[in-house]
């Protein structure tokens, strides 16, 4: 439904896109990286069901707390679940790397009201490295891609991107002959 | 349950402070929800996709719910 590796995405534009600029590849972090906030929200979701059973074991009688307070705590708990899910999805969905026929665009929303956009023109890219590490990364085939441009140590680092070796290869191909790869269809 | 805990929960001052704490929490949450509306707007302008309007409407509804919750807490606590 919400893929992390989209070739030639439709109905997708970004701020500062030139009229003739075409998005070739859209990348997000691999969906498996969303597991921490999903687990947290599940725990918070079932917490109100477990609390009446756990509290008596700890010697605490919940019936002493007014019902209205319990209701408000319940609402706060589910609001917390809602906001964890919503923010988790937003950060995952909008933190993207776009590879266009002109440049690489790294759109990064790290925390509330913080936006960073890194741009690397394809004709200035000198090197692209990919790393797949760890058990989860190897099983699900995601990792890091680092791009070096002329005059910079590392211009853009893409973390947890799916198929990192394919992404690095595509970037190098585009950097060498940027105008011959606009119709890239290279599925794995 | 120890009698001190029972006494504490029956204490009017304790419940009053509990009410104030909940209200402060909800006010901060409402401010946070308004910031999220701005954040979603920023995200939608930076990357325009098919679901951006849906996400924006959800953020606005969420902010209204958060504001409404303050009045609900004020009325029932």
CSV table of C-alpha atoms in Angstrom, one decimal:
chain,number,residue,atom,x,y,z
A,1,UNK,CA,0.0,0.0,0.0
A,2,UNK,CA,2.8,2.4,0.9
A,3,UNK,CA,5.9,1.0,-0.8
A,4,UNK,CA,9.4,2.0,0.2
A,5,UNK,CA,11.0,1.5,-3.3
A,6,UNK,CA,9.0,3.2,-6.0
A,7,UNK,CA,10.3,3.5,-9.6
A,8,UNK,CA,8.8,6.3,-11.7
A,9,UNK,CA,6.3,7.4,-9.0
A,10,UNK,CA,3.1,8.9,-10.3
A,11,UNK,CA,1.2,11.9,-8.7
A,12,UNK,CA,4.4,12.8,-6.8
A,13,UNK,CA,6.1,16.2,-6.8
A,14,UNK,CA,8.5,17.9,-4.5
A,15,UNK,CA,9.3,21.5,-3.5
A,16,UNK,CA,11.7,23.0,-5.9
A,17,UNK,CA,11.1,20.5,-8.7
A,18,UNK,CA,12.1,21.9,-12.2
A,19,UNK,CA,9.5,21.7,-15.0
A,20,UNK,CA,11.4,19.1,-17.0
A,21,UNK,CA,12.6,17.2,-13.9
A,22,UNK,CA,11.3,13.7,-13.6
A,23,UNK,CA,11.4,11.5,-10.4
A,24,UNK,CA,13.1,8.2,-11.3
A,25,UNK,CA,13.1,6.6,-7.9
A,26,UNK,CA,11.5,7.3,-4.6
A,27,UNK,CA,13.0,5.7,-1.5
A,28,UNK,CA,11.8,5.5,2.1
A,29,UNK,CA,13.2,3.5,5.0
A,30,UNK,CA,12.4,-0.1,4.8
A,31,UNK,CA,8.9,-0.8,6.4
A,32,UNK,CA,10.5,-3.2,8.9
A,33,UNK,CA,12.2,-0.1,10.6
A,34,UNK,CA,8.7,0.9,11.8
A,35,UNK,CA,8.5,-2.1,14.2
A,36,UNK,CA,9.6,-0.2,17.4
A,37,UNK,CA,6.8,2.4,17.3
A,38,UNK,CA,4.3,-0.3,16.2
A,39,UNK,CA,5.2,-2.5,19.2
A,40,UNK,CA,5.1,0.5,21.6
A,41,UNK,CA,1.6,1.4,20.3
A,42,UNK,CA,0.4,-2.2,20.7
A,43,UNK,CA,1.6,-2.3,24.3
A,44,UNK,CA,-0.1,1.0,25.1
A,45,UNK,CA,-3.3,-0.2,23.4
A,46,UNK,CA,-3.6,-3.4,25.5
A,47,UNK,CA,-2.4,-1.6,28.7
A,48,UNK,CA,-6.0,-0.6,29.8
A,49,UNK,CA,-7.1,-4.2,29.5
A,50,UNK,CA,-4.2,-5.5,31.6
A,51,UNK,CA,-4.2,-2.7,34.3
A,52,UNK,CA,-7.3,-4.0,36.2
A,53,UNK,CA,-5.6,-7.5,36.5
A,54,UNK,CA,-2.1,-6.2,37.4
A,55,UNK,CA,-3.0,-3.5,39.9
A,56,UNK,CA,-4.6,-5.9,42.5
A,57,UNK,CA,-1.5,-8.1,42.4
A,58,UNK,CA,0.5,-5.0,43.4
A,59,UNK,CA,-1.9,-4.3,46.2
A,60,UNK,CA,-3.7,-1.3,44.6
A,61,UNK,CA,-7.4,-1.1,44.4
A,62,UNK,CA,-8.5,0.7,41.3
A,63,UNK,CA,-12.1,1.1,42.6
A,64,UNK,CA,-10.8,3.8,44.9
A,65,UNK,CA,-10.0,6.1,42.0
A,66,UNK,CA,-13.0,8.0,40.8
A,67,UNK,CA,-14.5,6.7,37.5
A,68,UNK,CA,-14.2,10.0,35.8
A,69,UNK,CA,-10.4,10.0,36.4
A,70,UNK,CA,-10.2,6.4,35.0
A,71,UNK,CA,-12.1,7.5,31.9
A,72,UNK,CA,-9.8,10.5,31.3
A,73,UNK,CA,-6.7,8.2,31.8
A,74,UNK,CA,-8.2,5.8,29.3
A,75,UNK,CA,-8.8,8.6,26.8
A,76,UNK,CA,-5.2,9.9,27.3
A,77,UNK,CA,-3.8,6.4,26.8
A,78,UNK,CA,-5.6,6.0,23.5
A,79,UNK,CA,-4.7,9.6,22.4
A,80,UNK,CA,-1.1,8.6,23.1
A,81,UNK,CA,-1.5,5.5,20.9
A,82,UNK,CA,-3.1,7.6,18.2
A,83,UNK,CA,-0.2,10.1,18.2
A,84,UNK,CA,2.5,7.5,18.2
A,85,UNK,CA,0.9,5.8,15.2
A,86,UNK,CA,0.3,9.0,13.4
A,87,UNK,CA,3.7,10.5,14.0
A,88,UNK,CA,5.4,7.3,13.3
A,89,UNK,CA,3.7,7.0,9.9
A,90,UNK,CA,4.3,10.7,9.1
A,91,UNK,CA,8.0,10.5,9.7
A,92,UNK,CA,8.3,7.3,7.8
A,93,UNK,CA,6.1,8.5,4.9
A,94,UNK,CA,7.6,11.9,4.4
A,95,UNK,CA,11.3,11.2,5.0
A,96,UNK,CA,12.2,10.3,1.5
A,97,UNK,CA,15.1,10.2,-0.9
A,98,UNK,CA,14.2,11.2,-4.5
A,99,UNK,CA,16.4,10.4,-7.4
A,100,UNK,CA,15.5,12.5,-10.3
A,101,UNK,CA,17.1,12.8,-13.8
A,102,UNK,CA,18.9,15.9,-12.5
A,103,UNK,CA,19.8,15.4,-8.8
A,104,UNK,CA,19.3,13.5,-5.6
A,105,UNK,CA,17.0,15.1,-3.1
A,106,UNK,CA,17.1,14.0,0.6
A,107,UNK,CA,14.0,15.3,2.4
A,108,UNK,CA,14.5,14.9,6.1
A,109,UNK,CA,12.0,15.7,8.9
A,110,UNK,CA,13.9,14.7,12.1
A,111,UNK,CA,11.6,16.1,14.7
A,112,UNK,CA,8.7,18.5,15.1
A,113,UNK,CA,8.9,21.5,12.8
A,114,UNK,CA,12.4,20.7,11.5
A,115,UNK,CA,12.9,20.2,7.8
A,116,UNK,CA,16.2,19.6,6.0
A,117,UNK,CA,16.6,19.1,2.3
A,118,UNK,CA,20.0,18.0,0.9
A,119,UNK,CA,20.5,18.3,-2.8
A,120,UNK,CA,23.3,16.6,-4.8
A,121,UNK,CA,23.5,17.3,-8.6
A,122,UNK,CA,24.0,14.1,-10.5
A,123,UNK,CA,26.9,15.6,-12.5
A,124,UNK,CA,28.9,16.2,-9.3
A,125,UNK,CA,28.6,12.7,-7.9
A,126,UNK,CA,31.9,10.9,-7.8
A,127,UNK,CA,31.2,7.8,-5.7
A,128,UNK,CA,28.3,5.8,-4.2
A,129,UNK,CA,28.9,3.1,-1.5
A,130,UNK,CA,26.3,0.7,-0.2
A,131,UNK,CA,26.4,-1.2,3.1
A,132,UNK,CA,24.1,-4.0,4.2
A,133,UNK,CA,24.8,-5.0,7.8
A,134,UNK,CA,23.2,-7.0,10.7
A,135,UNK,CA,20.8,-9.9,10.8
A,136,UNK,CA,17.6,-7.8,10.1
A,137,UNK,CA,19.3,-5.8,7.3
A,138,UNK,CA,20.6,-8.9,5.6
A,139,UNK,CA,17.3,-10.8,5.9
A,140,UNK,CA,15.2,-7.9,4.6
A,141,UNK,CA,17.8,-6.5,2.2
A,142,UNK,CA,18.1,-2.9,3.4
A,143,UNK,CA,21.0,-0.8,4.4
A,144,UNK,CA,22.9,2.4,3.9
A,145,UNK,CA,23.9,4.2,0.7
A,146,UNK,CA,26.5,7.0,0.9
A,147,UNK,CA,27.1,9.4,-1.9
A,148,UNK,CA,30.2,11.5,-2.3
A,149,UNK,CA,30.3,14.6,-4.4
A,150,UNK,CA,33.2,16.7,-5.6
A,151,UNK,CA,34.4,18.8,-2.8
A,152,UNK,CA,32.6,17.0,0.0
A,153,UNK,CA,33.4,14.0,2.1
A,154,UNK,CA,29.9,12.5,2.1
A,155,UNK,CA,27.2,14.6,0.5
A,156,UNK,CA,24.2,12.4,1.3
A,157,UNK,CA,23.7,9.3,3.4
A,158,UNK,CA,20.6,7.3,3.0
A,159,UNK,CA,19.8,5.0,5.9
A,160,UNK,CA,17.8,1.8,5.9
A,161,UNK,CA,16.9,2.0,2.2
A,162,UNK,CA,15.7,-1.1,0.5
A,163,UNK,CA,18.0,-2.8,-2.1
A,164,UNK,CA,21.0,-0.5,-1.3
A,165,UNK,CA,23.4,-2.1,-3.9
A,166,UNK,CA,20.8,-1.6,-6.6
A,167,UNK,CA,20.3,2.1,-5.5
A,168,UNK,CA,24.0,2.8,-5.5
A,169,UNK,CA,24.4,1.2,-8.9
A,170,UNK,CA,21.5,3.2,-10.3
A,171,UNK,CA,23.0,6.5,-8.9
A,172,UNK,CA,26.3,5.8,-10.5
A,173,UNK,CA,24.7,4.9,-13.8
A,174,UNK,CA,22.7,8.2,-13.8
A,175,UNK,CA,25.7,10.2,-12.7
A,176,UNK,CA,27.8,9.0,-15.7
A,177,UNK,CA,25.1,9.5,-18.3
A,178,UNK,CA,22.3,11.4,-16.6
A,179,UNK,CA,20.2,12.1,-19.7
A,180,UNK,CA,20.1,8.5,-21.0
A,181,UNK,CA,18.4,6.9,-18.0
A,182,UNK,CA,15.1,8.8,-17.8
A,183,UNK,CA,13.1,5.7,-18.7
A,184,UNK,CA,14.8,3.5,-16.2
A,185,UNK,CA,12.7,0.4,-15.5
A,186,UNK,CA,15.2,-1.8,-13.7
A,187,UNK,CA,13.2,-4.0,-11.4
A,188,UNK,CA,14.9,-6.7,-9.4
B,1,UNK,CA,-4.3,-1.7,50.6
B,2,UNK,CA,-2.6,0.4,53.2
B,3,UNK,CA,-4.9,2.9,54.9
B,4,UNK,CA,-2.6,5.8,54.1
B,5,UNK,CA,-3.2,5.2,50.3
B,6,UNK,CA,-7.0,5.0,50.9
B,7,UNK,CA,-6.8,8.3,52.9
B,8,UNK,CA,-4.8,9.9,50.1
B,9,UNK,CA,-7.3,8.9,47.4
B,10,UNK,CA,-10.2,10.2,49.5
B,11,UNK,CA,-8.5,13.5,50.1
B,12,UNK,CA,-10.1,16.4,48.2
B,13,UNK,CA,-6.8,18.2,47.7
B,14,UNK,CA,-5.2,15.1,46.1
B,15,UNK,CA,-8.1,14.9,43.6
B,16,UNK,CA,-7.9,18.6,43.0
B,17,UNK,CA,-4.2,18.3,42.1
B,18,UNK,CA,-5.0,15.3,40.0
B,19,UNK,CA,-7.5,17.3,38.1
B,20,UNK,CA,-5.1,20.2,37.6
B,21,UNK,CA,-2.3,17.8,36.4
B,22,UNK,CA,-4.7,16.1,33.9
B,23,UNK,CA,-5.8,19.6,32.6
B,24,UNK,CA,-2.2,20.7,32.2
B,25,UNK,CA,-1.4,17.5,30.3
B,26,UNK,CA,-4.3,18.0,28.0
B,27,UNK,CA,-3.4,21.6,27.3
B,28,UNK,CA,0.1,20.6,26.3
B,29,UNK,CA,-1.4,17.9,24.2
B,30,UNK,CA,-3.7,20.4,22.4
B,31,UNK,CA,-0.7,22.7,21.7
B,32,UNK,CA,1.2,19.7,20.4
B,33,UNK,CA,-1.7,18.8,18.1
B,34,UNK,CA,-1.8,22.3,16.7
B,35,UNK,CA,2.0,22.0,16.0
B,36,UNK,CA,1.3,18.7,14.2
B,37,UNK,CA,-1.2,20.5,11.9
B,38,UNK,CA,1.6,23.0,11.0
B,39,UNK,CA,4.1,20.1,10.6
B,40,UNK,CA,1.7,18.2,8.3
B,41,UNK,CA,1.2,21.3,6.2
B,42,UNK,CA,5.0,21.7,5.9
B,43,UNK,CA,5.4,18.0,4.9
B,44,UNK,CA,2.5,18.2,2.4
B,45,UNK,CA,4.1,21.2,0.7
B,46,UNK,CA,7.5,19.6,0.6
B,47,UNK,CA,6.4,16.3,-0.8
B,48,UNK,CA,3.1,16.4,-2.7
B,49,UNK,CA,1.5,12.9,-2.9
B,50,UNK,CA,-2.0,11.5,-3.2
B,51,UNK,CA,-2.5,11.0,0.5
B,52,UNK,CA,-1.2,14.4,1.6
B,53,UNK,CA,-4.8,16.0,1.8
B,54,UNK,CA,-6.1,13.0,3.8
B,55,UNK,CA,-3.2,13.3,6.3
B,56,UNK,CA,-3.9,17.1,6.6
B,57,UNK,CA,-7.6,16.6,7.3
B,58,UNK,CA,-6.8,14.0,9.9
B,59,UNK,CA,-4.4,16.4,11.6
B,60,UNK,CA,-7.1,19.1,11.8
B,61,UNK,CA,-9.7,16.7,13.2
B,62,UNK,CA,-7.2,15.4,15.7
B,63,UNK,CA,-6.5,19.0,16.9
B,64,UNK,CA,-10.2,19.6,17.3
B,65,UNK,CA,-10.5,16.4,19.3
B,66,UNK,CA,-7.6,17.4,21.5
B,67,UNK,CA,-9.2,20.9,22.2
B,68,UNK,CA,-12.6,19.3,22.9
B,69,UNK,CA,-11.0,16.9,25.4
B,70,UNK,CA,-9.9,19.9,27.5
B,71,UNK,CA,-13.6,21.0,27.8
B,72,UNK,CA,-14.7,17.4,28.5
B,73,UNK,CA,-12.2,17.0,31.3
B,74,UNK,CA,-13.2,20.4,32.7
B,75,UNK,CA,-16.9,19.3,32.8
B,76,UNK,CA,-16.6,15.8,34.1
B,77,UNK,CA,-13.6,15.9,36.5
